[in-house]
Amino acid sequence: MNDTSLVLPTLLGERTRLREWRADDVAVVKEASGDSLIPLVTTVPRTAGEPEALAFIRRQRDRLDSGVGYAFAVADLDDRAVGHIGLFFAGGTRASVGYWIASSHRRRGYALDALLTVTTWATGLESLDRIELYIEPGNHGSWRVAEQAGYEREALLRAWKRIDGEPRDMYMYTRLTDRALVHSGRS
Ligand SMILES: CC(C)(COP(=O)(O)OP(=O)(O)OC[C@H]1O[C@@H](n2cnc3c(N)ncnc32)[C@H](O)[C@@H]1OP(=O)(O)O)[C@@H](O)C(=O)NCCC(=O)NCCS
């Protein structure tokens, strides 16, 4: 799936609009740079400079061009960017989703709405069977979002990833796509 460039759809949820990243979204990237977790687990820069924020935005477009996956800006219904959500191919028929919402926009249902919207779209993709989320056990906010979006906790992956140089455990949450559900007899 990663040998062709991809076309990003614009997806409309109940509270969010998922669209391409634009240069005028720099403010939300700068805010996310100051978060205690986001720069450690994503490619958001650790410093809040304008060039670094613009480079982050360019990288999201590159992911499409290289076929790695779909990187959406999460915008509110006034089209102001409040965060990020991406679907990245993880080999063959699997993909993983990652997301963040800048702290001044949290607890308004944006992450849940964005995850529901991406999931509804992605579970209909013919090429995919599984969508995975990797969430630290201590990240209650994130795994509640995952569970409310219908993901099931499938495993505790020990020392799955180094964060800030330290091995960290991760819960793996999954949703099967429509196609996989039909074949597994679970639909
Ligand atoms: C986790 C994160 C994405 C949640 O974003 P959000 O937009 O605030 O989440 P929502 O408003 O959609 O929350 C939906 C539900 O999730 C739960 N939730 C969200 N954040 C929570 C928190 N900090 N503590 C407990 N529950 C939380 C709540 O049940 C919430 O419903 P409620 O507001 O009615 O109580 C955001 O805090 C974030 O970006 N954190 C840093 C990056 C990160 O952890 N990304 C995920 C990596 S796996």
mmCIF file of C-alpha atoms and ligand atoms in Angstrom:
data_model
loop_
_atom_site.group_PDB
_atom_site.id
_atom_site.type_symbol
_atom_site.label_atom_id
_atom_site.label_comp_id
_atom_site.label_asym_id
_atom_site.label_seq_id
_atom_site.Cartn_x
_atom_site.Cartn_y
_atom_site.Cartn_z
ATOM 1 C CA MET A 1 0.000 0.000 0.000
ATOM 2 C CA ASN A 2 2.980 2.333 0.323
ATOM 3 C CA ASP A 3 4.105 2.468 -3.283
ATOM 4 C CA THR A 4 1.471 4.944 -4.490
ATOM 5 C CA SER A 5 0.656 8.447 -3.416
ATOM 6 C CA LEU A 6 -2.645 8.832 -1.589
ATOM 7 C CA VAL A 7 -5.420 11.375 -1.861
ATOM 8 C CA LEU A 8 -6.669 12.751 1.436
ATOM 9 C CA PRO A 9 -10.447 12.901 1.728
ATOM 10 C CA THR A 10 -12.154 15.596 3.805
ATOM 11 C CA LEU A 11 -14.253 13.837 6.436
ATOM 12 C CA LEU A 12 -17.076 15.496 8.327
ATOM 13 C CA GLY A 13 -17.955 14.378 11.850
ATOM 14 C CA GLU A 14 -20.504 15.788 14.275
ATOM 15 C CA ARG A 15 -17.980 18.106 15.972
ATOM 16 C CA THR A 16 -14.962 17.998 13.724
ATOM 17 C CA ARG A 17 -13.880 18.399 10.144
ATOM 18 C CA LEU A 18 -10.869 16.268 9.198
ATOM 19 C CA ARG A 19 -8.955 17.909 6.390
ATOM 20 C CA GLU A 20 -5.483 18.476 5.008
ATOM 21 C CA TRP A 21 -2.923 20.359 7.080
ATOM 22 C CA ARG A 22 -2.396 23.966 5.943
ATOM 23 C CA ALA A 23 0.336 26.513 6.602
ATOM 24 C CA ASP A 24 -2.138 28.676 8.537
ATOM 25 C CA ASP A 25 -2.510 25.871 11.127
ATOM 26 C CA VAL A 26 0.865 26.712 12.726
ATOM 27 C CA ALA A 27 -0.652 27.998 15.992
ATOM 28 C CA VAL A 28 -1.967 24.583 17.020
ATOM 29 C CA VAL A 29 1.368 22.920 16.239
ATOM 30 C CA LYS A 30 3.185 25.536 18.341
ATOM 31 C CA GLU A 31 0.781 24.904 21.225
ATOM 32 C CA ALA A 32 1.280 21.126 20.949
ATOM 33 C CA SER A 33 5.067 21.671 21.134
ATOM 34 C CA GLY A 34 4.616 22.761 24.738
ATOM 35 C CA ASP A 35 2.712 19.602 25.737
ATOM 36 C CA SER A 36 4.426 17.206 28.128
ATOM 37 C CA LEU A 37 3.579 14.130 26.030
ATOM 38 C CA ILE A 38 2.842 15.036 22.398
ATOM 39 C CA PRO A 39 6.432 15.843 21.256
ATOM 40 C CA LEU A 40 7.664 12.631 22.923
ATOM 41 C CA VAL A 41 5.327 10.313 21.023
ATOM 42 C CA THR A 42 4.857 12.153 17.714
ATOM 43 C CA THR A 43 6.926 14.189 15.260
ATOM 44 C CA VAL A 44 5.580 17.463 16.686
ATOM 45 C CA PRO A 45 8.691 19.600 17.321
ATOM 46 C CA ARG A 46 9.835 20.153 20.892
ATOM 47 C CA THR A 47 10.328 23.855 20.239
ATOM 48 C CA ALA A 48 7.546 26.278 19.333
ATOM 49 C CA GLY A 49 9.317 28.023 16.431
ATOM 50 C CA GLU A 50 7.432 28.932 13.264
ATOM 51 C CA PRO A 51 9.868 27.146 10.864
ATOM 52 C CA GLU A 52 9.658 23.936 12.898
ATOM 53 C CA ALA A 53 5.851 24.091 12.954
ATOM 54 C CA LEU A 54 5.753 24.659 9.192
ATOM 55 C CA ALA A 55 8.134 21.723 8.680
ATOM 56 C CA PHE A 56 5.769 19.529 10.724
ATOM 57 C CA ILE A 57 2.905 20.554 8.437
ATOM 58 C CA ARG A 58 4.955 19.758 5.330
ATOM 59 C CA ARG A 59 5.804 16.320 6.756
ATOM 60 C CA GLN A 60 2.104 15.504 7.075
ATOM 61 C CA ARG A 61 1.656 16.159 3.353
ATOM 62 C CA ASP A 62 4.762 14.062 2.588
ATOM 63 C CA ARG A 63 3.170 11.052 4.281
ATOM 64 C CA LEU A 64 0.455 11.131 1.645
ATOM 65 C CA ASP A 65 2.883 11.552 -1.211
ATOM 66 C CA SER A 66 4.970 8.614 -0.009
ATOM 67 C CA GLY A 67 1.887 6.446 0.604
ATOM 68 C CA VAL A 68 2.752 5.951 4.303
ATOM 69 C CA GLY A 69 -0.711 6.976 5.438
ATOM 70 C CA TYR A 70 -3.303 9.710 5.837
ATOM 71 C CA ALA A 71 -2.510 12.629 8.152
ATOM 72 C CA PHE A 72 -5.479 14.865 8.914
ATOM 73 C CA ALA A 73 -5.703 18.149 10.747
ATOM 74 C CA VAL A 74 -8.615 17.912 13.194
ATOM 75 C CA ALA A 75 -10.540 21.167 12.739
ATOM 76 C CA ASP A 76 -13.577 22.390 14.627
ATOM 77 C CA LEU A 77 -16.721 23.232 12.691
ATOM 78 C CA ASP A 78 -15.377 26.781 12.154
ATOM 79 C CA ASP A 79 -12.426 25.122 10.383
ATOM 80 C CA ARG A 80 -9.903 26.086 13.093
ATOM 81 C CA ALA A 81 -7.302 23.347 13.618
ATOM 82 C CA VAL A 82 -7.411 21.867 17.137
ATOM 83 C CA GLY A 83 -5.339 18.721 16.722
ATOM 84 C CA HIS A 84 -4.194 15.866 14.561
ATOM 85 C CA ILE A 85 -5.294 12.362 13.620
ATOM 86 C CA GLY A 86 -3.515 9.973 11.287
ATOM 87 C CA LEU A 87 -4.047 6.532 9.827
ATOM 88 C CA PHE A 88 -0.777 4.858 8.938
ATOM 89 C CA PHE A 89 -0.296 1.575 7.141
ATOM 90 C CA ALA A 90 1.480 -0.990 9.294
ATOM 91 C CA GLY A 91 2.175 -3.658 6.739
ATOM 92 C CA GLY A 92 -0.259 -5.453 4.476
ATOM 93 C CA THR A 93 -3.803 -5.258 5.778
ATOM 94 C CA ARG A 94 -3.171 -3.476 9.095
ATOM 95 C CA ALA A 95 -3.088 0.209 9.940
ATOM 96 C CA SER A 96 -2.607 2.172 13.152
ATOM 97 C CA VAL A 97 -4.241 5.401 14.234
ATOM 98 C CA GLY A 98 -2.604 8.137 16.302
ATOM 99 C CA TYR A 99 -4.145 11.383 17.518
ATOM 100 C CA TRP A 100 -3.665 14.418 19.710
ATOM 101 C CA ILE A 101 -5.692 17.477 20.642
ATOM 102 C CA ALA A 102 -3.962 20.684 21.828
ATOM 103 C CA SER A 103 -4.596 21.242 25.529
ATOM 104 C CA SER A 104 -6.721 24.411 25.179
ATOM 105 C CA HIS A 105 -9.231 22.441 23.062
ATOM 106 C CA ARG A 106 -9.580 19.298 25.184
ATOM 107 C CA ARG A 107 -12.681 17.793 26.823
ATOM 108 C CA ARG A 108 -15.015 19.031 24.087
ATOM 109 C CA GLY A 109 -15.374 15.674 22.405
ATOM 110 C CA TYR A 110 -12.982 16.461 19.541
ATOM 111 C CA ALA A 111 -10.745 13.383 19.922
ATOM 112 C CA LEU A 112 -13.709 11.039 20.203
ATOM 113 C CA ASP A 113 -15.472 12.581 17.229
ATOM 114 C CA ALA A 114 -12.294 12.531 15.117
ATOM 115 C CA LEU A 115 -11.581 8.894 16.007
ATOM 116 C CA LEU A 116 -15.166 7.848 15.268
ATOM 117 C CA THR A 117 -15.054 9.683 11.941
ATOM 118 C CA VAL A 118 -11.716 8.213 10.830
ATOM 119 C CA THR A 119 -12.779 4.763 11.979
ATOM 120 C CA THR A 120 -16.092 4.848 10.116
ATOM 121 C CA TRP A 121 -14.226 5.817 6.964
ATOM 122 C CA ALA A 122 -11.294 3.398 7.428
ATOM 123 C CA THR A 123 -13.369 0.359 8.349
ATOM 124 C CA GLY A 124 -14.850 0.589 4.867
ATOM 125 C CA LEU A 125 -11.462 0.497 3.100
ATOM 126 C CA GLU A 126 -11.123 -2.678 1.043
ATOM 127 C CA SER A 127 -7.376 -2.939 1.644
ATOM 128 C CA LEU A 128 -7.624 -3.086 5.461
ATOM 129 C CA ASP A 129 -8.624 -5.798 7.942
ATOM 130 C CA ARG A 130 -7.459 -4.303 11.262
ATOM 131 C CA ILE A 131 -7.048 -0.875 12.785
ATOM 132 C CA GLU A 132 -4.820 -0.647 15.845
ATOM 133 C CA LEU A 133 -4.187 1.942 18.545
ATOM 134 C CA TYR A 134 -1.207 1.809 20.928
ATOM 135 C CA ILE A 135 -1.882 3.532 24.236
ATOM 136 C CA GLU A 136 0.130 3.695 27.450
ATOM 137 C CA PRO A 137 -1.753 2.132 30.381
ATOM 138 C CA GLY A 138 -1.494 5.418 32.306
ATOM 139 C CA ASN A 139 -3.089 7.448 29.507
ATOM 140 C CA HIS A 140 -6.640 7.099 30.806
ATOM 141 C CA GLY A 141 -7.970 9.891 28.605
ATOM 142 C CA SER A 142 -6.769 8.189 25.446
ATOM 143 C CA TRP A 143 -7.973 4.691 26.240
ATOM 144 C CA ARG A 144 -11.373 6.037 27.249
ATOM 145 C CA VAL A 145 -11.589 7.764 23.883
ATOM 146 C CA ALA A 146 -10.627 4.442 22.233
ATOM 147 C CA GLU A 147 -13.217 2.429 24.153
ATOM 148 C CA GLN A 148 -15.967 4.987 23.491
ATOM 149 C CA ALA A 149 -15.113 4.705 19.800
ATOM 150 C CA GLY A 150 -15.679 0.948 19.923
ATOM 151 C CA TYR A 151 -12.080 -0.298 20.067
ATOM 152 C CA GLU A 152 -11.370 -3.430 22.118
ATOM 153 C CA ARG A 153 -8.329 -3.843 24.336
ATOM 154 C CA GLU A 154 -6.592 -6.884 22.901
ATOM 155 C CA ALA A 155 -3.229 -7.026 24.643
ATOM 156 C CA LEU A 156 -0.682 -5.460 26.948
ATOM 157 C CA LEU A 157 2.515 -5.190 24.919
ATOM 158 C CA ARG A 158 5.412 -5.107 27.358
ATOM 159 C CA ALA A 159 8.319 -2.741 26.633
ATOM 160 C CA TRP A 160 6.736 -2.082 23.237
ATOM 161 C CA LYS A 161 8.255 1.309 22.607
ATOM 162 C CA ARG A 162 10.924 3.600 24.028
ATOM 163 C CA ILE A 163 9.581 6.973 25.036
ATOM 164 C CA ASP A 164 12.115 9.551 26.133
ATOM 165 C CA GLY A 165 14.703 6.744 26.178
ATOM 166 C CA GLU A 166 12.703 4.452 28.478
ATOM 167 C CA PRO A 167 10.937 1.210 27.485
ATOM 168 C CA ARG A 168 7.183 1.625 27.911
ATOM 169 C CA ASP A 169 4.317 -0.844 27.935
ATOM 170 C CA MET A 170 1.390 -0.242 25.602
ATOM 171 C CA TYR A 171 -2.152 -1.464 25.435
ATOM 172 C CA MET A 172 -3.097 -2.516 21.942
ATOM 173 C CA TYR A 173 -6.655 -1.604 21.051
ATOM 174 C CA THR A 174 -8.205 -2.877 17.837
ATOM 175 C CA ARG A 175 -11.208 -2.589 15.566
ATOM 176 C CA LEU A 176 -11.761 -4.959 12.691
ATOM 177 C CA THR A 177 -12.900 -3.505 9.410
ATOM 178 C CA ASP A 178 -16.283 -4.348 7.883
ATOM 179 C CA ARG A 179 -14.624 -6.774 5.492
ATOM 180 C CA ALA A 180 -12.743 -8.614 8.263
ATOM 181 C CA LEU A 181 -15.857 -8.803 10.440
ATOM 182 C CA VAL A 182 -17.787 -10.520 7.669
ATOM 183 C CA HIS A 183 -15.014 -13.094 7.241
ATOM 184 C CA SER A 184 -14.608 -13.690 10.975
ATOM 185 C CA GLY A 185 -18.371 -14.199 11.350
ATOM 186 C CA ARG A 186 -18.585 -11.413 13.948
ATOM 187 C CA SER A 187 -20.717 -8.950 12.023
HETATM 188 C C1 LIG B 1 -6.151 11.930 24.969
HETATM 189 C C2 LIG B 1 -6.661 13.133 24.184
HETATM 190 C C3 LIG B 1 -6.474 12.874 22.713
HETATM 191 C C4 LIG B 1 -8.165 13.351 24.501
HETATM 192 O O1 LIG B 1 -8.628 14.426 23.693
HETATM 193 P P1 LIG B 1 -10.006 15.185 24.031
HETATM 194 O O2 LIG B 1 -10.435 15.909 22.804
HETATM 195 O O3 LIG B 1 -9.855 15.961 25.256
HETATM 196 O O4 LIG B 1 -10.982 13.963 24.308
HETATM 197 P P2 LIG B 1 -12.582 14.015 24.237
HETATM 198 O O5 LIG B 1 -13.054 15.359 24.677
HETATM 199 O O6 LIG B 1 -13.024 13.538 22.902
HETATM 200 O O7 LIG B 1 -12.955 12.969 25.349
HETATM 201 C C5 LIG B 1 -13.871 11.937 25.146
HETATM 202 C C6 LIG B 1 -14.016 11.198 26.444
HETATM 203 O O8 LIG B 1 -12.757 10.620 26.788
HETATM 204 C C7 LIG B 1 -12.529 10.716 28.187
HETATM 205 N N1 LIG B 1 -11.374 11.574 28.476
HETATM 206 C C8 LIG B 1 -10.734 12.436 27.637
HETATM 207 N N2 LIG B 1 -9.683 12.989 28.255
HETATM 208 C C9 LIG B 1 -9.670 12.495 29.516
HETATM 209 C C10 LIG B 1 -8.813 12.654 30.629
HETATM 210 N N3 LIG B 1 -7.763 13.478 30.582
HETATM 211 N N4 LIG B 1 -9.088 11.957 31.761
HETATM 212 C C11 LIG B 1 -10.127 11.121 31.811
HETATM 213 N N5 LIG B 1 -10.972 10.902 30.787
HETATM 214 C C12 LIG B 1 -10.742 11.566 29.653
HETATM 215 C C13 LIG B 1 -13.755 11.256 28.773
HETATM 216 O O9 LIG B 1 -14.618 10.162 29.063
HETATM 217 C C14 LIG B 1 -14.351 12.073 27.645
HETATM 218 O O10 LIG B 1 -15.699 12.267 27.803
HETATM 219 P P3 LIG B 1 -16.198 13.487 28.789
HETATM 220 O O11 LIG B 1 -15.461 14.723 28.376
HETATM 221 O O12 LIG B 1 -17.647 13.518 28.502
HETATM 222 O O13 LIG B 1 -15.873 13.062 30.169
HETATM 223 C C15 LIG B 1 -5.900 14.439 24.597
HETATM 224 O O14 LIG B 1 -5.942 14.564 25.998
HETATM 225 C C16 LIG B 1 -4.463 14.461 24.124
HETATM 226 O O15 LIG B 1 -4.185 14.853 22.993
HETATM 227 N N6 LIG B 1 -3.517 14.049 24.992
HETATM 228 C C17 LIG B 1 -2.096 14.076 24.670
HETATM 229 C C18 LIG B 1 -1.726 13.190 23.483
HETATM 230 C C19 LIG B 1 -2.244 11.789 23.617
HETATM 231 O O16 LIG B 1 -2.311 11.230 24.699
HETATM 232 N N7 LIG B 1 -2.593 11.193 22.464
HETATM 233 C C20 LIG B 1 -3.023 9.821 22.418
HETATM 234 C C21 LIG B 1 -1.810 8.954 22.362
HETATM 235 S S1 LIG B 1 -2.311 7.240 22.364
#
